[in-house]
Amino acid sequence: MSKVIVINAEHGGSDVGNKGNEISEKDYTLRISNYINDELKKEGVQTYMVRNSDDDMSISERVDMIEEETPNSKDTIVITNSIGDTYGGAEIIYSLDDQSNLAGLIANELESIGVKVNKYYQRRLPSDTTKDYHEIIREAGDRESIIIEYGDLSYDEDFIKNNWQELSQAVVNAL
């Protein structure tokens, strides 16, 4: 069986996410997600977009869509595109159930285009350290799940605005 890539653009609709002077997270995560989707499809990769327009979607709605539409196996990779509060630089968060291989590949590709990668890591839920912190990762089932935070709008707004295609292509290259 070949891999299925699920692409999840954070935020949407009335939830703009982080906002800089000229850009909002919801718009750029959707641009990045659409680019990744289009490029992977050109390569013949099976993809599934969770949010492909400016819609309000809760995390539980996103999880339900992923569960209904994609196989619950390690052959499914869930990529969530985000622009976080990373204090200048990218961060990649991967599931407690997964190895760091894909996160490391993404970090290397981002660094190859000049992005400072602060770290790639796993994050635990403080109230139960056996579980992932982020619900989208925690509820992914057996799917490999990664959140990519491309930078922080306080520090990286111009870079993200001017280089979102290069950021997107770096993820495509890693995948």
PDB file of C-alpha atoms in Angstrom:
ATOM      1  CA  MET A   1       0.000   0.000   0.000  1.00  0.00           C
ATOM      2  CA  SER A   2       1.293   3.464  -0.801  1.00  0.00           C
ATOM      3  CA  LYS A   3       1.247   6.373   1.602  1.00  0.00           C
ATOM      4  CA  VAL A   4      -1.737   8.680   1.987  1.00  0.00           C
ATOM      5  CA  ILE A   5      -0.839  12.249   2.951  1.00  0.00           C
ATOM      6  CA  VAL A   6      -3.443  14.179   4.934  1.00  0.00           C
ATOM      7  CA  ILE A   7      -2.895  17.938   4.787  1.00  0.00           C
ATOM      8  CA  ASN A   8      -4.430  20.032   7.545  1.00  0.00           C
ATOM      9  CA  ALA A   9      -4.314  23.842   7.307  1.00  0.00           C
ATOM     10  CA  GLU A  10      -4.690  25.263  10.816  1.00  0.00           C
ATOM     11  CA  HIS A  11      -7.400  27.786  11.688  1.00  0.00           C
ATOM     12  CA  GLY A  12      -9.903  29.155   9.149  1.00  0.00           C
ATOM     13  CA  GLY A  13     -13.113  31.159   9.017  1.00  0.00           C
ATOM     14  CA  SER A  14     -13.486  33.426  12.039  1.00  0.00           C
ATOM     15  CA  ASP A  15     -10.407  31.804  13.637  1.00  0.00           C
ATOM     16  CA  VAL A  16      -7.578  33.771  12.008  1.00  0.00           C
ATOM     17  CA  GLY A  17      -4.849  32.321  14.235  1.00  0.00           C
ATOM     18  CA  ASN A  18      -1.742  34.431  14.663  1.00  0.00           C
ATOM     19  CA  LYS A  19      -1.739  37.722  12.818  1.00  0.00           C
ATOM     20  CA  GLY A  20       1.091  39.932  11.641  1.00  0.00           C
ATOM     21  CA  ASN A  21       0.937  43.396  10.139  1.00  0.00           C
ATOM     22  CA  GLU A  22       0.017  42.096   6.691  1.00  0.00           C
ATOM     23  CA  ILE A  23      -0.739  38.391   6.994  1.00  0.00           C
ATOM     24  CA  SER A  24      -2.896  36.025   8.998  1.00  0.00           C
ATOM     25  CA  GLU A  25      -2.055  32.451   9.870  1.00  0.00           C
ATOM     26  CA  LYS A  26      -5.277  31.016   8.426  1.00  0.00           C
ATOM     27  CA  ASP A  27      -4.482  32.428   4.968  1.00  0.00           C
ATOM     28  CA  TYR A  28      -0.876  31.291   4.812  1.00  0.00           C
ATOM     29  CA  THR A  29      -1.472  27.833   6.268  1.00  0.00           C
ATOM     30  CA  LEU A  30      -4.093  27.356   3.540  1.00  0.00           C
ATOM     31  CA  ARG A  31      -1.719  28.613   0.824  1.00  0.00           C
ATOM     32  CA  ILE A  32       1.021  26.296   2.054  1.00  0.00           C
ATOM     33  CA  SER A  33      -1.380  23.360   2.342  1.00  0.00           C
ATOM     34  CA  ASN A  34      -2.818  23.877  -1.147  1.00  0.00           C
ATOM     35  CA  TYR A  35       0.686  24.083  -2.620  1.00  0.00           C
ATOM     36  CA  ILE A  36       1.793  20.874  -0.892  1.00  0.00           C
ATOM     37  CA  ASN A  37      -1.397  19.132  -2.018  1.00  0.00           C
ATOM     38  CA  ASP A  38      -0.994  20.237  -5.646  1.00  0.00           C
ATOM     39  CA  GLU A  39       2.678  19.267  -5.837  1.00  0.00           C
ATOM     40  CA  LEU A  40       2.150  15.856  -4.236  1.00  0.00           C
ATOM     41  CA  LYS A  41      -0.743  15.132  -6.609  1.00  0.00           C
ATOM     42  CA  LYS A  42       1.564  15.953  -9.560  1.00  0.00           C
ATOM     43  CA  GLU A  43       3.889  13.260  -8.192  1.00  0.00           C
ATOM     44  CA  GLY A  44       1.030  10.767  -8.052  1.00  0.00           C
ATOM     45  CA  VAL A  45       0.746  10.768  -4.258  1.00  0.00           C
ATOM     46  CA  GLN A  46      -2.702  10.169  -2.778  1.00  0.00           C
ATOM     47  CA  THR A  47      -3.647  13.208  -0.671  1.00  0.00           C
ATOM     48  CA  TYR A  48      -6.574  14.355   1.424  1.00  0.00           C
ATOM     49  CA  MET A  49      -7.171  18.003   2.363  1.00  0.00           C
ATOM     50  CA  VAL A  50      -8.887  18.602   5.703  1.00  0.00           C
ATOM     51  CA  ARG A  51      -9.550  22.305   5.044  1.00  0.00           C
ATOM     52  CA  ASN A  52      -9.404  23.565   1.465  1.00  0.00           C
ATOM     53  CA  SER A  53     -11.323  26.820   1.913  1.00  0.00           C
ATOM     54  CA  ASP A  54     -11.753  29.542   4.544  1.00  0.00           C
ATOM     55  CA  ASP A  55     -14.044  27.524   6.827  1.00  0.00           C
ATOM     56  CA  ASP A  56     -14.447  27.361  10.599  1.00  0.00           C
ATOM     57  CA  MET A  57     -13.505  23.874  11.758  1.00  0.00           C
ATOM     58  CA  SER A  58     -12.987  22.607  15.281  1.00  0.00           C
ATOM     59  CA  ILE A  59     -10.217  20.163  16.089  1.00  0.00           C
ATOM     60  CA  SER A  60     -12.798  17.441  16.729  1.00  0.00           C
ATOM     61  CA  GLU A  61     -14.374  18.082  13.286  1.00  0.00           C
ATOM     62  CA  ARG A  62     -10.942  17.785  11.711  1.00  0.00           C
ATOM     63  CA  VAL A  63     -10.229  14.557  13.585  1.00  0.00           C
ATOM     64  CA  ASP A  64     -13.618  13.129  12.563  1.00  0.00           C
ATOM     65  CA  MET A  65     -12.924  13.929   8.899  1.00  0.00           C
ATOM     66  CA  ILE A  66      -9.503  12.294   9.067  1.00  0.00           C
ATOM     67  CA  GLU A  67     -10.957   9.189  10.743  1.00  0.00           C
ATOM     68  CA  GLU A  68     -13.791   8.904   8.210  1.00  0.00           C
ATOM     69  CA  GLU A  69     -11.750   9.557   5.073  1.00  0.00           C
ATOM     70  CA  THR A  70      -8.324   7.951   5.581  1.00  0.00           C
ATOM     71  CA  PRO A  71      -6.889   4.601   6.648  1.00  0.00           C
ATOM     72  CA  ASN A  72      -5.918   4.293  10.320  1.00  0.00           C
ATOM     73  CA  SER A  73      -2.413   3.014   9.688  1.00  0.00           C
ATOM     74  CA  LYS A  74       1.223   4.084   9.543  1.00  0.00           C
ATOM     75  CA  ASP A  75       0.682   4.338   5.778  1.00  0.00           C
ATOM     76  CA  THR A  76      -1.235   7.568   6.476  1.00  0.00           C
ATOM     77  CA  ILE A  77       0.726  10.707   7.365  1.00  0.00           C
ATOM     78  CA  VAL A  78      -1.091  13.728   8.817  1.00  0.00           C
ATOM     79  CA  ILE A  79       0.719  17.023   8.221  1.00  0.00           C
ATOM     80  CA  THR A  80      -0.692  20.043  10.082  1.00  0.00           C
ATOM     81  CA  ASN A  81       0.593  23.369   8.788  1.00  0.00           C
ATOM     82  CA  SER A  82       0.837  26.104  11.389  1.00  0.00           C
ATOM     83  CA  ILE A  83       2.539  29.400  12.103  1.00  0.00           C
ATOM     84  CA  GLY A  84       3.223  29.366  15.809  1.00  0.00           C
ATOM     85  CA  ASP A  85       4.706  31.331  18.639  1.00  0.00           C
ATOM     86  CA  THR A  86       8.162  29.875  18.105  1.00  0.00           C
ATOM     87  CA  TYR A  87      10.251  32.982  18.841  1.00  0.00           C
ATOM     88  CA  GLY A  88      11.920  33.136  15.455  1.00  0.00           C
ATOM     89  CA  GLY A  89      12.404  29.910  13.554  1.00  0.00           C
ATOM     90  CA  ALA A  90      10.510  26.764  12.730  1.00  0.00           C
ATOM     91  CA  GLU A  91       9.528  23.910  15.012  1.00  0.00           C
ATOM     92  CA  ILE A  92       8.248  20.451  14.150  1.00  0.00           C
ATOM     93  CA  ILE A  93       6.231  18.416  16.646  1.00  0.00           C
ATOM     94  CA  TYR A  94       5.781  14.692  16.106  1.00  0.00           C
ATOM     95  CA  SER A  95       3.797  11.997  17.903  1.00  0.00           C
ATOM     96  CA  LEU A  96       5.022  10.117  20.954  1.00  0.00           C
ATOM     97  CA  ASP A  97       4.273   6.945  18.964  1.00  0.00           C
ATOM     98  CA  ASP A  98       6.520   7.914  16.036  1.00  0.00           C
ATOM     99  CA  GLN A  99      10.229   8.121  15.351  1.00  0.00           C
ATOM    100  CA  SER A 100      11.841  11.457  14.499  1.00  0.00           C
ATOM    101  CA  ASN A 101      12.770  10.407  10.931  1.00  0.00           C
ATOM    102  CA  LEU A 102      10.162  12.421   9.015  1.00  0.00           C
ATOM    103  CA  ALA A 103      10.440  15.399  11.382  1.00  0.00           C
ATOM    104  CA  GLY A 104      14.213  15.341  10.847  1.00  0.00           C
ATOM    105  CA  LEU A 105      13.824  15.208   7.060  1.00  0.00           C
ATOM    106  CA  ILE A 106      11.471  18.195   7.161  1.00  0.00           C
ATOM    107  CA  ALA A 107      13.871  20.092   9.439  1.00  0.00           C
ATOM    108  CA  ASN A 108      16.783  19.393   7.061  1.00  0.00           C
ATOM    109  CA  GLU A 109      14.798  20.553   4.026  1.00  0.00           C
ATOM    110  CA  LEU A 110      13.727  23.755   5.804  1.00  0.00           C
ATOM    111  CA  GLU A 111      17.318  24.437   6.872  1.00  0.00           C
ATOM    112  CA  SER A 112      18.491  23.902   3.277  1.00  0.00           C
ATOM    113  CA  ILE A 113      16.453  26.960   2.216  1.00  0.00           C
ATOM    114  CA  GLY A 114      17.768  29.103   5.062  1.00  0.00           C
ATOM    115  CA  VAL A 115      15.111  28.549   7.714  1.00  0.00           C
ATOM    116  CA  LYS A 116      16.311  28.474  11.299  1.00  0.00           C
ATOM    117  CA  VAL A 117      14.836  25.327  12.840  1.00  0.00           C
ATOM    118  CA  ASN A 118      14.647  25.761  16.597  1.00  0.00           C
ATOM    119  CA  LYS A 119      13.912  22.088  17.199  1.00  0.00           C
ATOM    120  CA  TYR A 120      11.877  19.055  16.321  1.00  0.00           C
ATOM    121  CA  TYR A 121      10.422  17.260  19.277  1.00  0.00           C
ATOM    122  CA  GLN A 122       7.596  15.417  20.972  1.00  0.00           C
ATOM    123  CA  ARG A 123       5.315  17.287  23.364  1.00  0.00           C
ATOM    124  CA  ARG A 124       3.478  15.594  26.219  1.00  0.00           C
ATOM    125  CA  LEU A 125       0.166  16.475  27.840  1.00  0.00           C
ATOM    126  CA  PRO A 126       1.081  17.813  31.312  1.00  0.00           C
ATOM    127  CA  SER A 127      -1.906  16.141  32.996  1.00  0.00           C
ATOM    128  CA  ASP A 128      -1.039  12.748  31.463  1.00  0.00           C
ATOM    129  CA  THR A 129       2.508  12.492  30.137  1.00  0.00           C
ATOM    130  CA  THR A 130       1.701   9.238  28.330  1.00  0.00           C
ATOM    131  CA  LYS A 131      -0.383  11.268  25.843  1.00  0.00           C
ATOM    132  CA  ASP A 132       0.486  13.802  23.166  1.00  0.00           C
ATOM    133  CA  TYR A 133      -0.148  17.459  24.013  1.00  0.00           C
ATOM    134  CA  HIS A 134      -1.834  18.400  20.733  1.00  0.00           C
ATOM    135  CA  GLU A 135      -5.285  16.921  20.162  1.00  0.00           C
ATOM    136  CA  ILE A 136      -4.773  16.565  16.401  1.00  0.00           C
ATOM    137  CA  ILE A 137      -1.756  14.339  17.123  1.00  0.00           C
ATOM    138  CA  ARG A 138      -3.307  12.610  20.145  1.00  0.00           C
ATOM    139  CA  GLU A 139      -6.416  11.601  18.187  1.00  0.00           C
ATOM    140  CA  ALA A 140      -4.614  10.545  14.993  1.00  0.00           C
ATOM    141  CA  GLY A 141      -4.824   6.847  15.841  1.00  0.00           C
ATOM    142  CA  ASP A 142      -2.096   4.813  14.145  1.00  0.00           C
ATOM    143  CA  ARG A 143      -1.488   7.559  11.565  1.00  0.00           C
ATOM    144  CA  GLU A 144       1.899   9.271  11.675  1.00  0.00           C
ATOM    145  CA  SER A 145       1.146  12.855  12.690  1.00  0.00           C
ATOM    146  CA  ILE A 146       3.310  15.979  12.534  1.00  0.00           C
ATOM    147  CA  ILE A 147       2.706  19.673  13.169  1.00  0.00           C
ATOM    148  CA  ILE A 148       4.975  22.066  11.289  1.00  0.00           C
ATOM    149  CA  GLU A 149       5.211  25.558  12.735  1.00  0.00           C
ATOM    150  CA  TYR A 150       6.960  27.542  10.015  1.00  0.00           C
ATOM    151  CA  GLY A 151       7.912  30.440  12.233  1.00  0.00           C
ATOM    152  CA  ASP A 152       6.529  33.230  14.356  1.00  0.00           C
ATOM    153  CA  LEU A 153       4.758  36.188  12.766  1.00  0.00           C
ATOM    154  CA  SER A 154       6.395  38.515  15.311  1.00  0.00           C
ATOM    155  CA  TYR A 155       9.825  37.585  13.938  1.00  0.00           C
ATOM    156  CA  ASP A 156       9.320  35.840  10.604  1.00  0.00           C
ATOM    157  CA  GLU A 157       6.373  37.625   8.939  1.00  0.00           C
ATOM    158  CA  ASP A 158       8.303  38.954   5.930  1.00  0.00           C
ATOM    159  CA  PHE A 159      10.113  35.661   5.404  1.00  0.00           C
ATOM    160  CA  ILE A 160       6.873  33.669   5.501  1.00  0.00           C
ATOM    161  CA  LYS A 161       5.064  36.171   3.277  1.00  0.00           C
ATOM    162  CA  ASN A 162       7.846  36.208   0.681  1.00  0.00           C
ATOM    163  CA  ASN A 163       8.892  32.547   0.826  1.00  0.00           C
ATOM    164  CA  TRP A 164       5.780  30.496   1.524  1.00  0.00           C
ATOM    165  CA  GLN A 165       6.236  28.552  -1.734  1.00  0.00           C
ATOM    166  CA  GLU A 166       9.807  27.613  -0.810  1.00  0.00           C
ATOM    167  CA  LEU A 167       8.614  26.542   2.639  1.00  0.00           C
ATOM    168  CA  SER A 168       5.917  24.419   1.002  1.00  0.00           C
ATOM    169  CA  GLN A 169       8.341  22.873  -1.479  1.00  0.00           C
ATOM    170  CA  ALA A 170      10.725  21.943   1.337  1.00  0.00           C
ATOM    171  CA  VAL A 171       7.945  19.845   2.915  1.00  0.00           C
ATOM    172  CA  VAL A 172       7.123  18.274  -0.456  1.00  0.00           C
ATOM    173  CA  ASN A 173      10.797  17.382  -0.881  1.00  0.00           C
ATOM    174  CA  ALA A 174      10.909  15.763   2.572  1.00  0.00           C
ATOM    175  CA  LEU A 175       7.763  13.760   1.927  1.00  0.00           C
TER     176      LEU A 175
END
